[in-house]
């Protein structure tokens, strides 16, 4: 596929879009620069409402760099749009529509990981009318919409100590995200890590493991990467969550995290690139929070930071993701 014209497909971003949606444009610029450095012709297509078929003529004969994402509240969008690429028979980067949807659904991902013997947080589906799950999952709790990402739904003070708190939060989320299941998890108090995975010559490789350090968080502020930490520039949460790359002192733990991340990505069938998020539990053992297929490729995001730490340039990231792209299953 290496000599094809590359088309970067991304969602149309409204002028008043939320920061978590607008940041796709930073990814477009990074990929565009990488493709230019590789000497490929490059076209950029802004897709409205996931309707990739409206651009079928420009997509024909091209390799799509898939930066399609879903807006908050419409989580199915990127999987559907990617499914349409499969139906059009256009090759594209990253994961299949099926793997994108599986990993978007945190409840389904948890079930698959557990079945595969991988460690996850204690938790389960929370039904606000019959919250029996709270009897088997120990407090403190975190409740999240099962299909969102970018810490959407984790605004404010999301960690709940009492049943009344968690149910009030859950009711508000249920109103905000109708028809979307809710996931409640035990809040894991330990360190947080991200393992970025990138296709290499011999299959998928783990890049250096990043830790998100919670610097000088006051005792009454729970240490987590919530919405403000990711998207409210200049907030305490943003300026006091700091990425670092642990060294030899954590060698055994880092090796375990890499092994778990590779196993999780294989179980979920993700391709090209991915990022697996972890927290440590009370015993210091890693538990998988989620598998991100097509993780953010903005220059300030964790994936590019891990690549840089490994000495892999942005253009090389783009090259490897393109090289791993394959013909969709239905293509002739
Ligand atoms: N069970 C948990 N225990 C402790 N912290 C958690 C837990 N679940 C989530 N968090 C915190 O919330 C953050 C966001 O959670 P998670 O990664 O599950 O959701 P997301 O919104 O899909 O994130 P992303 O932006 O990575 O797609 C985590 O990085 C972590 O700081
Ligand atoms: Mg995450």
JSON list of C-alpha atoms in Angstrom, two decimals, residues 73 128 145 167-180 182:
[
{"chain": "A", "resi": 73, "resn": "UNK", "atom": "CA", "xyz": [-23.07, 11.91, 23.07]},
{"chain": "A", "resi": 128, "resn": "UNK", "atom": "CA", "xyz": [-29.94, 3.47, 38.86]},
{"chain": "A", "resi": 145, "resn": "UNK", "atom": "CA", "xyz": [-20.79, 6.68, 30.75]},
{"chain": "A", "resi": 167, "resn": "UNK", "atom": "CA", "xyz": [-26.64, 7.51, 42.51]},
{"chain": "A", "resi": 168, "resn": "UNK", "atom": "CA", "xyz": [-27.10, 11.28, 42.20]},
{"chain": "A", "resi": 169, "resn": "UNK", "atom": "CA", "xyz": [-24.16, 11.44, 39.83]},
{"chain": "A", "resi": 170, "resn": "UNK", "atom": "CA", "xyz": [-25.42, 8.41, 37.91]},
{"chain": "A", "resi": 171, "resn": "UNK", "atom": "CA", "xyz": [-28.89, 9.96, 37.48]},
{"chain": "A", "resi": 172, "resn": "UNK", "atom": "CA", "xyz": [-27.36, 13.13, 36.08]},
{"chain": "A", "resi": 173, "resn": "UNK", "atom": "CA", "xyz": [-25.23, 11.11, 33.64]},
{"chain": "A", "resi": 174, "resn": "UNK", "atom": "CA", "xyz": [-28.24, 9.03, 32.59]},
{"chain": "A", "resi": 175, "resn": "UNK", "atom": "CA", "xyz": [-30.11, 12.24, 31.68]},
{"chain": "A", "resi": 176, "resn": "UNK", "atom": "CA", "xyz": [-27.12, 13.65, 29.84]},
{"chain": "A", "resi": 177, "resn": "UNK", "atom": "CA", "xyz": [-26.39, 10.44, 27.91]},
{"chain": "A", "resi": 178, "resn": "UNK", "atom": "CA", "xyz": [-29.78, 8.83, 27.27]},
{"chain": "A", "resi": 179, "resn": "UNK", "atom": "CA", "xyz": [-29.74, 5.18, 26.21]},
{"chain": "A", "resi": 180, "resn": "UNK", "atom": "CA", "xyz": [-26.11, 4.80, 27.21]},
{"chain": "A", "resi": 182, "resn": "UNK", "atom": "CA", "xyz": [-23.29, 3.46, 33.00]}
]
